[in-house]
Amino acid sequence: MSKPKLFSTHVLFEEPRRKLAEHFEVEYWTGEERPARAEVLKRVSGKDALICLLTEKIDGELLDAAGPNLRIVANVAVGFDNIDVPACTERKVAVTNTPGVLDETTADFAWTLLMAVARRLIEGDRMARSGAWTKWNLDQLCGTDVWGKTLGIIGLGRIGRAVARRAAGFRMRIIYNSTTRAAAEIEKELNAEYMSRDAVLEQSDFISLHVPLNAATRGLVGPAELAKMKRTAFLINTTRGPVVQEAALIDALERGQIAGAALDVFEREPFIPDGLRRDNVVLAPHLGSASVETRTRMALIAVENAIALFAGNRPPTILNPEALR
Ligand code: GLV
């Protein structure tokens, strides 16, 4: 019997590739750059399955280009704002993401950013590397203490909780806001105090965003929210760029309304506006889950979802079970 046809917009890693080969006739996008939209539309045509990255927009046009055979879109990311899930459901196309495997790695990275911006690591690296460091000085590149400060978490899901857990060693006060308040035992374990969003904005020294991007969270941090933050506070964003109104953030930074920001995500990636290229802003190219171990696990989950569907099983991390045929 012939194997189902799958298009993967990335070559993935060796282990997921090996697994895929056992079950599918696979076509990979092998280009170094992400494929152009037209290329994806062409290659997905007639396929039974698609494995894609967050750089691919999965909408009605793409589903039409794929045709009626397409049964699954497996996103190699936990965020799925790149996918029009209702359009998939309407066509009985299953959608899966990769929850659970990247929480700790992404939390590590939120802390990497937090520490880097607080202690001016990037400026220091630049000085050391360029030869501009001529002598030690008492007031050279003095940053801000992290230990003992107040960490504000907006969105206490899996990643937000992993970020909170790491704060214990820094003897920080942890406050949070989330659409649903965490259970008392989780609050106790994390030593996290639930507050209104405004109170979190007003009281935190570091604010780390961990809400998914959706209609309710788009533009969540805008001029009014930035105005509530302390002038000495830092904003950390490892979720999705459009959760923050970038123009408002640039304005707040220019006016010294907040102390700085550390950003892994941007409104229109990979575009980074000049207004964010400042010494008190640490910039990263969307690296939150970027460890070999975690990215491999993410690819494996996408593969396992596709295999499960064609074996007649429920894909383990399906987002729209109502689409199962
Ligand atoms: C990465 O940003 C992801 O959503 O997994």
mmCIF file of C-alpha atoms and ligand atoms in Angstrom:
data_model
loop_
_atom_site.group_PDB
_atom_site.id
_atom_site.type_symbol
_atom_site.label_atom_id
_atom_site.label_comp_id
_atom_site.label_asym_id
_atom_site.label_seq_id
_atom_site.Cartn_x
_atom_site.Cartn_y
_atom_site.Cartn_z
ATOM 1 C CA MET A 1 0.000 0.000 0.000
ATOM 2 C CA SER A 2 1.369 3.400 -0.831
ATOM 3 C CA LYS A 3 2.281 5.664 2.026
ATOM 4 C CA PRO A 4 0.485 8.963 2.621
ATOM 5 C CA LYS A 5 2.242 12.004 1.187
ATOM 6 C CA LEU A 6 3.624 14.569 3.598
ATOM 7 C CA PHE A 7 5.240 17.940 2.999
ATOM 8 C CA SER A 8 7.487 19.318 5.713
ATOM 9 C CA THR A 9 8.526 22.950 5.388
ATOM 10 C CA HIS A 10 11.738 22.144 7.267
ATOM 11 C CA VAL A 11 14.222 19.253 7.155
ATOM 12 C CA LEU A 12 13.696 18.775 10.916
ATOM 13 C CA PHE A 13 16.299 16.658 12.769
ATOM 14 C CA GLU A 14 17.640 13.178 12.143
ATOM 15 C CA GLU A 15 15.453 11.256 14.589
ATOM 16 C CA PRO A 16 12.122 12.759 13.494
ATOM 17 C CA ARG A 17 13.222 12.327 9.862
ATOM 18 C CA ARG A 18 13.894 8.647 10.431
ATOM 19 C CA LYS A 19 10.463 8.158 11.995
ATOM 20 C CA LEU A 20 8.714 10.044 9.227
ATOM 21 C CA ALA A 21 10.363 7.925 6.547
ATOM 22 C CA GLU A 22 8.812 4.766 8.033
ATOM 23 C CA HIS A 23 5.290 6.088 7.633
ATOM 24 C CA PHE A 24 5.178 8.697 4.889
ATOM 25 C CA GLU A 25 6.394 9.541 1.464
ATOM 26 C CA VAL A 26 8.027 12.782 2.509
ATOM 27 C CA GLU A 27 8.951 15.900 0.608
ATOM 28 C CA TYR A 28 11.124 18.346 2.553
ATOM 29 C CA TRP A 29 11.789 21.985 1.973
ATOM 30 C CA THR A 30 15.584 21.933 2.058
ATOM 31 C CA GLY A 31 16.306 25.616 1.406
ATOM 32 C CA GLU A 32 18.339 27.506 4.020
ATOM 33 C CA GLU A 33 15.813 30.325 4.048
ATOM 34 C CA ARG A 34 12.181 29.825 4.874
ATOM 35 C CA PRO A 35 10.177 28.919 1.747
ATOM 36 C CA ALA A 36 8.294 31.676 -0.060
ATOM 37 C CA ARG A 37 4.531 31.504 0.229
ATOM 38 C CA ALA A 38 4.152 30.506 -3.446
ATOM 39 C CA GLU A 39 6.552 27.629 -2.870
ATOM 40 C CA VAL A 40 4.549 26.317 0.076
ATOM 41 C CA LEU A 41 1.289 26.609 -1.885
ATOM 42 C CA LYS A 42 2.819 24.653 -4.744
ATOM 43 C CA ARG A 43 4.376 21.893 -2.660
ATOM 44 C CA VAL A 44 1.441 21.314 -0.346
ATOM 45 C CA SER A 45 -0.809 20.608 -3.315
ATOM 46 C CA GLY A 46 -2.144 17.036 -3.224
ATOM 47 C CA LYS A 47 -0.469 16.200 0.100
ATOM 48 C CA ASP A 48 -2.141 14.226 2.889
ATOM 49 C CA ALA A 49 -0.200 15.880 5.701
ATOM 50 C CA LEU A 50 1.743 19.049 6.382
ATOM 51 C CA ILE A 51 4.408 19.738 8.993
ATOM 52 C CA CYS A 52 5.053 23.455 9.278
ATOM 53 C CA LEU A 53 6.786 26.101 11.370
ATOM 54 C CA LEU A 54 5.376 29.276 12.870
ATOM 55 C CA THR A 55 6.710 31.162 9.843
ATOM 56 C CA GLU A 56 4.016 29.609 7.642
ATOM 57 C CA LYS A 57 0.579 31.149 7.545
ATOM 58 C CA ILE A 58 -1.997 28.380 7.355
ATOM 59 C CA ASP A 59 -5.230 29.871 6.062
ATOM 60 C CA GLY A 60 -8.100 29.117 3.714
ATOM 61 C CA GLU A 61 -5.986 29.892 0.648
ATOM 62 C CA LEU A 62 -3.327 27.378 1.662
ATOM 63 C CA LEU A 63 -5.897 24.730 2.569
ATOM 64 C CA ASP A 64 -7.544 25.199 -0.820
ATOM 65 C CA ALA A 65 -4.153 24.914 -2.508
ATOM 66 C CA ALA A 66 -3.530 21.671 -0.588
ATOM 67 C CA GLY A 67 -6.795 20.175 -1.747
ATOM 68 C CA PRO A 68 -9.190 17.669 -0.169
ATOM 69 C CA ASN A 69 -6.581 15.028 0.729
ATOM 70 C CA LEU A 70 -5.006 17.123 3.462
ATOM 71 C CA ARG A 71 -5.871 15.654 6.874
ATOM 72 C CA ILE A 72 -3.414 17.219 9.288
ATOM 73 C CA VAL A 73 -1.380 20.368 9.861
ATOM 74 C CA ALA A 74 1.252 19.679 12.521
ATOM 75 C CA ASN A 75 2.807 22.906 13.735
ATOM 76 C CA VAL A 76 6.309 22.651 15.198
ATOM 77 C CA ALA A 77 5.548 25.252 17.879
ATOM 78 C CA VAL A 78 3.312 25.581 20.882
ATOM 79 C CA GLY A 79 1.892 28.923 19.684
ATOM 80 C CA PHE A 80 -0.520 28.475 16.799
ATOM 81 C CA ASP A 81 -1.484 32.049 15.953
ATOM 82 C CA ASN A 82 -0.112 31.331 12.457
ATOM 83 C CA ILE A 83 -2.972 28.895 11.867
ATOM 84 C CA ASP A 84 -6.599 29.642 11.105
ATOM 85 C CA VAL A 85 -7.913 26.753 13.204
ATOM 86 C CA PRO A 86 -11.624 27.275 12.331
ATOM 87 C CA ALA A 87 -10.742 27.160 8.617
ATOM 88 C CA CYS A 88 -8.971 23.840 9.233
ATOM 89 C CA THR A 89 -11.846 22.454 11.282
ATOM 90 C CA GLU A 90 -14.318 23.416 8.575
ATOM 91 C CA ARG A 91 -12.327 21.301 6.118
ATOM 92 C CA LYS A 92 -11.863 18.451 8.631
ATOM 93 C CA VAL A 93 -8.141 19.092 8.857
ATOM 94 C CA ALA A 94 -6.641 18.273 12.254
ATOM 95 C CA VAL A 95 -4.308 20.848 13.800
ATOM 96 C CA THR A 96 -1.647 19.970 16.355
ATOM 97 C CA ASN A 97 0.964 21.949 18.285
ATOM 98 C CA THR A 98 3.789 21.057 20.675
ATOM 99 C CA PRO A 99 2.766 21.924 24.240
ATOM 100 C CA GLY A 100 4.654 20.820 27.322
ATOM 101 C CA VAL A 101 8.100 20.086 25.916
ATOM 102 C CA LEU A 102 9.429 23.620 25.670
ATOM 103 C CA ASP A 103 8.331 25.168 28.954
ATOM 104 C CA GLU A 104 11.590 24.782 30.867
ATOM 105 C CA THR A 105 13.763 25.776 27.909
ATOM 106 C CA THR A 106 11.683 28.874 27.220
ATOM 107 C CA ALA A 107 11.701 29.785 30.921
ATOM 108 C CA ASP A 108 15.504 29.468 30.898
ATOM 109 C CA PHE A 109 15.569 31.919 28.027
ATOM 110 C CA ALA A 110 13.232 34.429 29.685
ATOM 111 C CA TRP A 111 15.725 34.417 32.548
ATOM 112 C CA THR A 112 18.644 34.724 30.155
ATOM 113 C CA LEU A 113 17.049 37.896 28.785
ATOM 114 C CA LEU A 114 16.119 39.220 32.218
ATOM 115 C CA MET A 115 19.639 38.794 33.553
ATOM 116 C CA ALA A 116 21.236 40.146 30.404
ATOM 117 C CA VAL A 117 19.244 43.373 30.416
ATOM 118 C CA ALA A 118 19.466 43.893 34.190
ATOM 119 C CA ARG A 119 23.237 43.380 34.334
ATOM 120 C CA ARG A 120 24.018 44.990 30.969
ATOM 121 C CA LEU A 121 25.703 41.870 29.632
ATOM 122 C CA ILE A 122 25.388 42.753 25.955
ATOM 123 C CA GLU A 123 26.906 46.201 26.466
ATOM 124 C CA GLY A 124 29.677 44.591 28.502
ATOM 125 C CA ASP A 125 30.351 41.948 25.864
ATOM 126 C CA ARG A 126 30.519 44.661 23.217
ATOM 127 C CA MET A 127 32.987 46.661 25.290
ATOM 128 C CA ALA A 128 35.173 43.639 26.101
ATOM 129 C CA ARG A 129 35.132 42.283 22.558
ATOM 130 C CA SER A 130 35.858 45.565 20.809
ATOM 131 C CA GLY A 131 38.880 46.452 22.904
ATOM 132 C CA ALA A 132 37.061 49.514 24.295
ATOM 133 C CA TRP A 133 37.636 48.220 27.840
ATOM 134 C CA THR A 134 40.806 49.931 29.002
ATOM 135 C CA LYS A 135 40.513 49.677 32.785
ATOM 136 C CA TRP A 136 38.242 48.536 35.570
ATOM 137 C CA ASN A 137 36.163 51.335 37.025
ATOM 138 C CA LEU A 138 33.889 51.546 40.026
ATOM 139 C CA ASP A 139 30.886 52.877 38.144
ATOM 140 C CA GLN A 140 31.436 51.030 34.875
ATOM 141 C CA LEU A 141 28.288 49.503 33.343
ATOM 142 C CA CYS A 142 26.506 49.311 36.668
ATOM 143 C CA GLY A 143 23.185 47.592 36.152
ATOM 144 C CA THR A 144 20.285 46.712 38.388
ATOM 145 C CA ASP A 145 20.089 44.006 41.044
ATOM 146 C CA VAL A 146 17.830 41.087 40.227
ATOM 147 C CA TRP A 147 17.871 39.349 43.599
ATOM 148 C CA GLY A 148 15.309 40.514 46.111
ATOM 149 C CA LYS A 149 13.260 42.397 43.509
ATOM 150 C CA THR A 150 9.646 41.887 42.449
ATOM 151 C CA LEU A 151 8.980 39.670 39.455
ATOM 152 C CA GLY A 152 5.617 40.191 37.756
ATOM 153 C CA ILE A 153 4.308 37.412 35.547
ATOM 154 C CA ILE A 154 1.451 38.020 33.163
ATOM 155 C CA GLY A 155 0.037 34.654 32.143
ATOM 156 C CA LEU A 156 0.705 31.894 34.665
ATOM 157 C CA GLY A 157 0.444 28.928 32.316
ATOM 158 C CA ARG A 158 3.076 26.238 31.977
ATOM 159 C CA ILE A 159 5.848 28.614 30.877
ATOM 160 C CA GLY A 160 4.882 31.369 33.328
ATOM 161 C CA ARG A 161 5.040 28.853 36.160
ATOM 162 C CA ALA A 162 8.444 27.589 35.039
ATOM 163 C CA VAL A 163 9.677 31.207 35.054
ATOM 164 C CA ALA A 164 8.247 31.740 38.550
ATOM 165 C CA ARG A 165 9.906 28.603 39.893
ATOM 166 C CA ARG A 166 13.316 29.909 38.884
ATOM 167 C CA ALA A 167 12.837 33.117 40.886
ATOM 168 C CA ALA A 168 13.118 31.343 44.241
ATOM 169 C CA GLY A 169 16.902 31.236 44.099
ATOM 170 C CA PHE A 170 16.940 34.996 43.611
ATOM 171 C CA ARG A 171 14.782 35.508 46.701
ATOM 172 C CA MET A 172 12.293 37.517 44.684
ATOM 173 C CA ARG A 173 8.746 38.454 45.453
ATOM 174 C CA ILE A 174 6.520 36.939 42.767
ATOM 175 C CA ILE A 175 3.240 38.512 41.733
ATOM 176 C CA TYR A 176 1.106 37.484 38.784
ATOM 177 C CA ASN A 177 -2.007 38.046 36.776
ATOM 178 C CA SER A 178 -3.650 35.419 34.587
ATOM 179 C CA THR A 179 -7.078 34.920 33.013
ATOM 180 C CA THR A 180 -7.693 32.157 35.520
ATOM 181 C CA ARG A 181 -6.242 32.304 38.986
ATOM 182 C CA ALA A 182 -3.959 29.357 39.795
ATOM 183 C CA ALA A 183 -5.014 26.790 42.400
ATOM 184 C CA ALA A 184 -4.014 27.610 45.969
ATOM 185 C CA GLU A 185 -1.431 24.805 46.055
ATOM 186 C CA ILE A 186 0.269 26.125 42.916
ATOM 187 C CA GLU A 187 0.372 29.650 44.361
ATOM 188 C CA LYS A 188 1.863 28.197 47.523
ATOM 189 C CA GLU A 189 4.446 26.083 45.696
ATOM 190 C CA LEU A 190 5.530 29.064 43.597
ATOM 191 C CA ASN A 191 5.147 31.570 46.401
ATOM 192 C CA ALA A 192 3.213 33.662 43.869
ATOM 193 C CA GLU A 193 0.620 36.229 44.768
ATOM 194 C CA TYR A 194 -2.362 36.857 42.460
ATOM 195 C CA MET A 195 -3.095 40.508 41.686
ATOM 196 C CA SER A 196 -4.980 42.617 39.160
ATOM 197 C CA ARG A 197 -3.062 43.269 35.967
ATOM 198 C CA ASP A 198 -2.709 46.929 36.916
ATOM 199 C CA ALA A 199 -1.230 46.035 40.307
ATOM 200 C CA VAL A 200 1.285 43.705 38.625
ATOM 201 C CA LEU A 201 2.242 46.471 36.199
ATOM 202 C CA GLU A 202 2.584 49.009 38.983
ATOM 203 C CA GLN A 203 4.530 46.929 41.494
ATOM 204 C CA SER A 204 6.944 44.833 39.413
ATOM 205 C CA ASP A 205 10.628 45.486 38.810
ATOM 206 C CA PHE A 206 10.617 42.913 36.005
ATOM 207 C CA ILE A 207 7.520 41.988 34.016
ATOM 208 C CA SER A 208 7.631 38.789 32.009
ATOM 209 C CA LEU A 209 4.852 38.091 29.500
ATOM 210 C CA HIS A 210 3.572 34.532 29.083
ATOM 211 C CA VAL A 211 0.126 34.830 27.503
ATOM 212 C CA PRO A 212 -0.541 33.198 24.124
ATOM 213 C CA LEU A 213 -1.294 35.542 21.219
ATOM 214 C CA ASN A 214 -5.012 35.617 20.440
ATOM 215 C CA ALA A 215 -7.742 38.216 19.895
ATOM 216 C CA ALA A 216 -7.843 39.007 23.629
ATOM 217 C CA THR A 217 -4.086 39.470 24.074
ATOM 218 C CA ARG A 218 -3.157 41.290 20.849
ATOM 219 C CA GLY A 219 -1.815 44.699 21.891
ATOM 220 C CA LEU A 220 -2.220 43.803 25.578
ATOM 221 C CA VAL A 221 0.718 46.002 26.577
ATOM 222 C CA GLY A 222 0.158 49.463 25.150
ATOM 223 C CA PRO A 223 0.634 53.081 26.225
ATOM 224 C CA ALA A 224 -1.647 52.844 29.279
ATOM 225 C CA GLU A 225 0.027 49.669 30.561
ATOM 226 C CA LEU A 226 3.559 51.001 29.997
ATOM 227 C CA ALA A 227 2.608 54.203 31.818
ATOM 228 C CA LYS A 228 1.680 52.138 34.868
ATOM 229 C CA MET A 229 5.118 50.506 35.075
ATOM 230 C CA LYS A 230 7.857 51.850 37.347
ATOM 231 C CA ARG A 231 10.478 54.010 35.654
ATOM 232 C CA THR A 232 13.040 51.499 36.956
ATOM 233 C CA ALA A 233 11.206 48.439 35.607
ATOM 234 C CA PHE A 234 12.071 46.149 32.690
ATOM 235 C CA LEU A 235 9.730 44.384 30.262
ATOM 236 C CA ILE A 236 10.634 40.850 29.126
ATOM 237 C CA ASN A 237 8.794 39.331 26.150
ATOM 238 C CA THR A 238 9.311 35.729 25.054
ATOM 239 C CA THR A 239 5.758 35.020 23.866
ATOM 240 C CA ARG A 240 4.667 36.745 20.657
ATOM 241 C CA GLY A 241 5.557 40.223 19.426
ATOM 242 C CA PRO A 242 2.011 41.527 18.821
ATOM 243 C CA VAL A 243 1.171 41.094 22.530
ATOM 244 C CA VAL A 244 3.131 44.348 22.941
ATOM 245 C CA GLN A 245 2.342 47.472 20.940
ATOM 246 C CA GLU A 246 5.843 48.013 19.597
ATOM 247 C CA ALA A 247 5.371 51.707 18.772
ATOM 248 C CA ALA A 248 4.177 52.375 22.324
ATOM 249 C CA LEU A 249 7.155 50.475 23.733
ATOM 250 C CA ILE A 250 9.580 52.505 21.627
ATOM 251 C CA ASP A 251 7.898 55.683 22.810
ATOM 252 C CA ALA A 252 8.108 54.586 26.472
ATOM 253 C CA LEU A 253 11.812 53.737 26.057
ATOM 254 C CA GLU A 254 12.531 57.047 24.359
ATOM 255 C CA ARG A 255 10.840 58.974 27.136
ATOM 256 C CA GLY A 256 12.543 56.979 29.893
ATOM 257 C CA GLN A 257 9.174 55.785 31.109
ATOM 258 C CA ILE A 258 10.618 52.327 31.782
ATOM 259 C CA ALA A 259 14.242 51.268 32.356
ATOM 260 C CA GLY A 260 14.556 48.821 29.495
ATOM 261 C CA ALA A 261 13.297 45.753 27.709
ATOM 262 C CA ALA A 262 14.498 42.345 26.636
ATOM 263 C CA LEU A 263 12.714 40.977 23.600
ATOM 264 C CA ASP A 264 12.786 37.633 21.851
ATOM 265 C CA VAL A 265 9.757 38.342 19.688
ATOM 266 C CA PHE A 266 8.583 41.209 17.499
ATOM 267 C CA GLU A 267 5.465 42.464 15.798
ATOM 268 C CA ARG A 268 6.655 41.742 12.250
ATOM 269 C CA GLU A 269 9.479 39.225 12.541
ATOM 270 C CA PRO A 270 12.199 39.313 11.382
ATOM 271 C CA PHE A 271 11.793 43.100 11.100
ATOM 272 C CA ILE A 272 13.124 44.979 14.115
ATOM 273 C CA PRO A 273 12.417 48.705 14.181
ATOM 274 C CA ASP A 274 15.375 51.037 14.716
ATOM 275 C CA GLY A 275 13.687 52.449 17.811
ATOM 276 C CA LEU A 276 14.370 49.162 19.593
ATOM 277 C CA ARG A 277 18.097 49.166 18.804
ATOM 278 C CA ARG A 278 19.065 50.791 22.081
ATOM 279 C CA ASP A 279 21.613 49.953 24.767
ATOM 280 C CA ASN A 280 18.869 49.313 27.303
ATOM 281 C CA VAL A 281 17.104 46.815 25.039
ATOM 282 C CA VAL A 282 18.356 43.266 24.609
ATOM 283 C CA LEU A 283 17.277 41.763 21.286
ATOM 284 C CA ALA A 284 17.114 38.080 20.372
ATOM 285 C CA PRO A 285 15.898 36.424 17.146
ATOM 286 C CA HIS A 286 13.047 34.331 18.609
ATOM 287 C CA LEU A 287 15.247 31.802 20.429
ATOM 288 C CA GLY A 288 12.974 30.907 23.360
ATOM 289 C CA SER A 289 12.788 27.162 22.708
ATOM 290 C CA ALA A 290 16.044 26.966 20.756
ATOM 291 C CA SER A 291 17.998 24.159 22.371
ATOM 292 C CA VAL A 292 18.867 21.109 20.276
ATOM 293 C CA GLU A 293 17.096 18.862 22.777
ATOM 294 C CA THR A 294 13.889 20.866 22.848
ATOM 295 C CA ARG A 295 13.656 21.645 19.155
ATOM 296 C CA THR A 296 14.188 17.932 18.462
ATOM 297 C CA ARG A 297 11.414 17.021 20.903
ATOM 298 C CA MET A 298 9.113 19.564 19.257
ATOM 299 C CA ALA A 299 9.736 18.076 15.813
ATOM 300 C CA LEU A 300 9.168 14.572 17.216
ATOM 301 C CA ILE A 301 5.786 15.593 18.622
ATOM 302 C CA ALA A 302 4.719 16.945 15.225
ATOM 303 C CA VAL A 303 5.806 13.666 13.633
ATOM 304 C CA GLU A 304 4.045 11.563 16.265
ATOM 305 C CA ASN A 305 0.834 13.507 15.723
ATOM 306 C CA ALA A 306 0.932 12.832 11.993
ATOM 307 C CA ILE A 307 1.723 9.147 12.517
ATOM 308 C CA ALA A 308 -1.102 8.760 15.059
ATOM 309 C CA LEU A 309 -3.684 10.278 12.735
ATOM 310 C CA PHE A 310 -2.874 7.964 9.849
ATOM 311 C CA ALA A 311 -2.831 4.971 12.213
ATOM 312 C CA GLY A 312 -6.437 5.825 13.055
ATOM 313 C CA ASN A 313 -5.568 7.182 16.501
ATOM 314 C CA ARG A 314 -6.242 10.544 18.059
ATOM 315 C CA PRO A 315 -3.194 12.809 17.575
ATOM 316 C CA PRO A 316 -1.836 13.330 21.117
ATOM 317 C CA THR A 317 -1.806 17.141 21.016
ATOM 318 C CA ILE A 318 -4.730 17.857 18.715
ATOM 319 C CA LEU A 319 -6.221 21.340 19.039
ATOM 320 C CA ASN A 320 -9.466 20.678 17.157
ATOM 321 C CA PRO A 321 -10.686 17.127 17.894
ATOM 322 C CA GLU A 322 -13.970 18.025 16.212
ATOM 323 C CA ALA A 323 -12.082 17.915 12.906
ATOM 324 C CA LEU A 324 -11.353 14.186 13.171
ATOM 325 C CA ARG A 325 -13.038 12.339 10.334
HETATM 326 C C1 GLV B 1 7.688 29.228 19.688
HETATM 327 O O1 GLV B 1 7.635 30.408 19.664
HETATM 328 C C2 GLV B 1 6.577 28.364 19.916
HETATM 329 O O2 GLV B 1 5.430 28.833 19.925
HETATM 330 O O3 GLV B 1 6.792 27.164 20.091
#
